[in-house]
Coordinates of C-alpha atoms and ligand atoms in Angstrom, one line a residue:
X1 CA 172.1 156.0 60.7
X2 CA 175.0 155.3 63.1
X3 CA 175.6 151.9 61.5
X4 CA 175.8 153.6 58.1
X5 CA 178.4 156.0 59.3
X6 CA 180.4 153.2 60.9
X7 CA 180.4 151.2 57.6
X8 CA 181.5 154.4 55.8
X9 CA 184.4 155.1 58.1
X10 CA 185.5 151.4 58.0
X11 CA 185.6 151.6 54.2
X12 CA 187.5 154.9 54.4
X13 CA 190.1 153.3 56.7
X14 CA 190.5 150.3 54.4
X15 CA 191.0 152.7 51.4
X16 CA 193.6 154.7 53.3
X17 CA 195.4 151.6 54.4
X18 CA 195.5 150.1 50.9
X19 CA 196.8 153.4 49.5
X20 CA 199.6 153.5 52.0
X21 CA 200.4 149.9 51.3
X22 CA 200.7 150.5 47.5
X23 CA 202.9 153.6 48.0
X24 CA 205.1 151.8 50.5
X25 CA 205.6 148.8 48.1
X26 CA 206.5 151.1 45.3
X27 CA 209.1 153.0 47.3
X28 CA 210.6 150.1 49.2
X29 CA 211.0 147.5 46.4
X30 CA 212.9 149.6 44.0
X31 CA 216.4 149.1 45.5
X32 CA 218.3 147.3 42.7
X33 CA 221.7 148.5 41.5
X34 CA 220.1 150.3 38.6
X35 CA 217.7 152.2 40.8
X36 CA 220.5 153.3 43.1
X37 CA 221.9 155.1 40.0
X38 CA 218.5 156.5 39.2
X39 CA 218.5 154.3 36.0
X40 CA 221.3 156.5 34.5
X41 CA 223.6 154.8 32.0
X42 CA 226.7 154.9 34.1
X43 CA 228.3 153.7 37.3
X44 CA 229.6 155.5 40.3
X45 CA 233.3 156.5 40.1
X46 CA 233.3 157.0 36.3
X47 CA 234.0 160.7 36.6
X48 CA 233.5 163.1 39.6
X49 CA 231.0 165.1 37.5
X50 CA 229.0 162.0 36.8
X51 CA 228.8 161.4 40.6
X52 CA 227.5 164.9 41.0
X53 CA 224.8 164.4 38.5
X54 CA 223.8 161.0 40.0
X55 CA 223.5 162.6 43.5
X56 CA 221.5 165.6 42.2
X57 CA 219.2 163.4 40.1
X58 CA 218.5 160.9 42.9
X59 CA 218.1 163.6 45.5
X60 CA 215.6 165.4 43.2
X61 CA 213.6 162.2 42.7
X62 CA 213.5 161.5 46.5
X63 CA 212.3 165.1 47.1
X64 CA 209.7 164.9 44.3
X65 CA 208.4 161.6 45.6
X66 CA 208.2 162.9 49.1
X67 CA 206.2 165.9 47.9
X68 CA 204.1 163.6 45.8
X69 CA 203.4 161.3 48.7
X70 CA 202.2 164.2 50.9
X71 CA 200.1 165.7 48.0
X72 CA 198.5 162.4 47.0
X73 CA 197.9 161.5 50.7
X74 CA 196.2 164.8 51.3
X75 CA 194.1 164.5 48.1
X76 CA 193.0 161.0 49.0
X77 CA 192.2 162.0 52.5
X78 CA 190.1 164.9 51.3
X79 CA 188.3 162.8 48.8
X80 CA 187.4 160.1 51.4
X81 CA 186.8 162.3 54.5
X82 CA 184.8 165.0 52.7
X83 CA 182.9 163.0 50.1
X84 CA 179.2 163.8 49.7
X85 CA 177.2 161.6 52.0
X86 CA 173.7 160.3 51.5
X87 CA 170.9 162.9 52.2
X88 CA 173.4 165.8 51.9
X89 CA 172.3 168.8 49.8
X90 CA 173.8 172.1 48.8
X91 CA 177.4 173.1 49.2
X92 CA 179.6 172.0 52.1
X93 CA 180.9 174.6 54.5
X94 CA 183.0 177.1 52.5
X95 CA 186.4 178.3 53.7
X96 CA 188.1 181.5 52.6
X97 CA 190.8 183.8 53.9
X98 CA 192.4 181.2 56.1
X99 CA 195.7 183.0 56.8
X100 CA 197.7 180.1 58.3
X101 CA 196.8 177.9 55.4
X102 CA 197.7 180.5 52.8
X103 CA 201.0 181.2 54.4
X104 CA 201.7 177.5 54.6
X105 CA 201.1 176.9 50.9
X106 CA 203.1 180.0 49.9
X107 CA 206.2 179.2 52.1
X108 CA 206.5 175.5 51.4
X109 CA 206.8 175.8 47.6
X110 CA 209.2 178.7 48.0
X111 CA 211.3 176.6 50.3
X112 CA 211.2 173.6 47.9
X113 CA 212.4 175.8 45.0
X114 CA 215.1 177.4 47.0
X115 CA 216.4 174.0 48.1
X116 CA 216.3 172.6 44.5
X117 CA 218.1 175.8 43.2
X118 CA 220.8 175.5 45.9
X119 CA 221.6 171.9 45.1
X120 CA 221.4 172.4 41.3
X121 CA 223.6 175.5 41.5
X122 CA 226.2 173.7 43.6
X123 CA 226.4 170.7 41.2
X124 CA 226.5 173.0 38.2
X125 CA 229.3 175.1 39.7
X126 CA 231.3 171.9 40.5
X127 CA 230.8 170.5 37.0
X128 CA 231.6 173.6 35.0
X129 CA 234.5 174.8 37.2
X130 CA 237.9 174.6 35.4
X131 CA 241.0 173.2 37.1
X132 CA 243.8 175.5 37.8
X133 CA 246.4 172.8 37.0
X134 CA 244.8 170.0 35.0
X135 CA 247.0 166.8 34.7
X136 CA 246.2 166.6 31.0
X137 CA 244.9 169.1 28.4
X138 CA 243.4 167.7 25.2
X139 CA 241.9 169.7 22.4
X140 CA 239.0 167.9 20.8
X141 CA 237.9 168.9 17.3
X142 CA 234.6 167.8 15.8
X143 CA 234.5 167.6 12.0
X144 CA 232.1 166.1 9.5
X145 CA 232.1 163.3 10.4
X146 CA 234.8 162.3 12.9
X147 CA 237.0 163.6 15.6
X148 CA 240.6 164.9 16.0
X149 CA 242.4 164.8 19.3
X150 CA 245.3 167.1 20.1
X151 CA 247.2 165.9 23.2
X152 CA 248.6 169.3 24.1
X153 CA 251.0 168.3 26.8
X154 CA 252.7 165.7 24.7
X155 CA 252.4 167.7 21.4
X156 CA 251.0 164.8 19.5
X157 CA 247.7 164.4 17.7
X158 CA 245.3 161.7 16.5
X159 CA 243.4 162.3 13.3
X160 CA 240.1 160.4 13.3
X161 CA 238.6 158.7 10.3
X162 CA 234.8 158.4 9.9
X163 CA 233.4 155.2 11.3
X164 CA 232.9 152.5 8.7
X165 CA 229.9 150.8 10.0
X166 CA 229.8 147.4 8.4
X167 CA 227.3 145.8 10.8
X168 CA 230.0 143.2 11.7
X169 CA 230.9 142.5 15.3
X170 CA 234.0 144.3 16.5
X171 CA 233.4 147.4 14.5
X172 CA 233.4 149.5 17.7
X173 CA 237.1 148.9 18.1
X174 CA 237.8 150.7 14.8
X175 CA 236.3 153.9 16.0
X176 CA 238.4 157.0 16.8
X177 CA 239.6 156.7 20.4
X178 CA 240.3 159.4 22.9
X179 CA 242.8 158.2 25.5
X180 CA 242.6 159.5 29.1
X181 CA 244.7 158.5 32.1
X182 CA 242.7 157.1 35.0
X183 CA 242.4 159.1 38.3
X184 CA 243.5 162.3 36.6
X185 CA 242.3 165.9 36.3
X186 CA 241.3 166.3 32.6
X187 CA 240.6 169.4 30.7
X188 CA 239.1 169.1 27.2
X189 CA 239.1 172.1 25.0
X190 CA 236.2 171.5 22.7
X191 CA 235.7 173.1 19.3
X192 CA 234.6 172.4 15.7
X193 CA 236.2 172.7 12.4
X194 CA 233.1 173.1 10.2
X195 CA 229.5 173.0 11.6
X196 CA 228.1 172.7 15.1
X197 CA 228.6 169.3 16.6
X198 CA 228.1 168.1 20.2
X199 CA 230.5 166.0 22.3
X200 CA 228.6 163.4 24.3
X201 CA 229.9 160.5 26.4
X202 CA 226.7 159.1 27.9
X203 CA 228.6 157.3 30.7
X204 CA 230.1 160.6 31.8
X205 CA 226.6 162.1 32.0
X206 CA 228.0 165.1 30.2
X207 CA 227.5 166.7 26.8
X208 CA 228.7 170.0 25.4
X209 CA 228.3 171.8 22.1
X210 CA 231.2 172.0 19.7
X211 CA 231.0 175.4 18.0
X212 CA 233.3 176.7 15.2
X213 CA 235.6 179.6 16.3
X214 CA 234.7 179.0 20.0
X215 CA 236.2 176.8 22.7
X216 CA 234.1 175.1 25.3
X217 CA 235.7 173.4 28.2
X218 CA 234.9 170.1 29.9
X219 CA 236.8 169.6 33.2
X220 CA 236.5 166.4 35.2
X221 CA 238.5 163.9 37.2
X222 CA 238.5 160.4 35.6
X223 CA 238.0 157.5 37.9
X224 CA 238.0 153.8 37.0
X225 CA 239.6 152.4 33.8
X226 CA 237.3 151.4 31.0
X227 CA 236.1 152.1 27.5
X228 CA 233.1 154.3 27.0
X229 CA 231.1 155.0 23.9
X230 CA 230.8 158.6 22.7
X231 CA 228.9 160.2 19.9
X232 CA 227.9 163.4 18.2
X233 CA 224.7 164.7 19.7
X234 CA 223.9 167.5 17.3
X235 CA 222.5 166.7 13.8
X236 CA 225.4 167.8 11.7
X237 CA 224.8 166.5 8.2
X238 CA 224.5 163.3 6.1
X239 CA 226.7 161.0 8.2
X240 CA 225.9 162.4 11.6
X241 CA 224.9 158.9 12.8
X242 CA 228.4 157.6 12.0
X243 CA 230.1 160.3 14.0
X244 CA 231.1 157.9 16.8
X245 CA 234.1 157.5 19.0
X246 CA 235.4 155.7 22.1
X247 CA 236.9 157.1 25.3
X248 CA 239.6 154.7 26.7
X249 CA 240.4 155.5 30.3
X250 CA 243.7 153.7 30.9
X251 CA 246.5 153.5 33.4
X252 CA 249.2 156.3 33.2
X253 CA 251.6 153.7 31.8
X254 CA 249.3 152.7 29.0
X255 CA 248.5 156.4 28.4
X256 CA 252.2 157.2 28.0
X257 CA 252.6 154.2 25.7
X258 CA 249.8 155.5 23.5
X259 CA 251.5 159.0 23.4
X260 CA 254.7 157.3 22.3
X261 CA 252.9 155.3 19.7
X262 CA 251.4 158.5 18.2
X263 CA 254.9 160.0 18.2
X264 CA 256.4 156.9 16.5
X265 CA 253.7 157.1 13.9
X266 CA 254.8 160.6 13.1
X267 CA 251.8 162.4 14.6
X268 CA 253.8 165.1 16.3
X269 CA 252.5 168.6 16.5
X270 CA 248.9 169.5 16.7
X271 CA 246.2 169.9 14.1
X272 CA 245.0 173.4 13.4
X273 CA 241.8 175.0 12.4
X274 CA 242.2 174.5 8.7
X275 CA 239.2 173.2 6.9
X276 CA 239.8 169.6 6.1
X277 CA 237.3 166.8 5.4
X278 CA 239.5 164.5 3.4
X279 CA 240.6 162.2 6.2
X280 CA 237.0 161.3 6.7
X281 CA 236.8 159.4 3.4
X282 CA 236.5 155.7 3.5
X283 CA 236.0 153.1 0.7
X284 CA 232.3 153.5 0.5
X285 CA 231.7 157.3 0.7
X286 CA 232.5 159.6 -2.2
X287 CA 232.1 163.1 -0.9
Ligands
CU301 CU1 228.5 166.0 14.4

């Protein structure tokens, strides 16, 4: 009998050791650049808000994996240590009204939820807070099926034309482009001229609804220069999939040059709320 028990506990130890090895491999090998971003479609330093989201996302995963490891470990331990042995009959010893255990599994989940709430609330507040003095204020109009940008400080506008997706390379460069200066506090006033759209720049890890007769705000500090893809994220009609744009984060000089270019092209003043789909027409669409 004693030799049987010994074989059993040896097997149990081997099982435990291999479980620990598997979990350690999973947690230690995943240290690529992508995994440091939590596999999010961005890089650190794109906007301050994106960094907030990355930190919250990765922190939540670490906490979830920590909880998972403890729970899986305890489950595995119970399965192995308290499995039914040969010659055992009936129920094992039953346990009820164990106050320390019940207090433990009430307090620990509450502490987890309070911690998650605290970090989520802190990130959300930082992301949705508006600046008192933004460096640039830009009004963004969604319309079927393009985008208008009113650069309020410079009193110039850009009227977007619906993307003409030919399938040829380089078509991305013909999309409406929102210019932003790098390392600046930006406030976007986001609204719609016809139906509900949604302003989404995946690399900014931020998305906000565009609702007619309502202004939503997106406030963030831009970081590195670069061109980022944007799209409408709310099904808004026939050519929703062509409602694409670019965001070009450029140096202040380049930004000022772009404002001058718009002025030179006669795009002074800002575009109002008047219903206007005509600028969306291209050679192939007839509505
Ligand atoms: Cu849309």
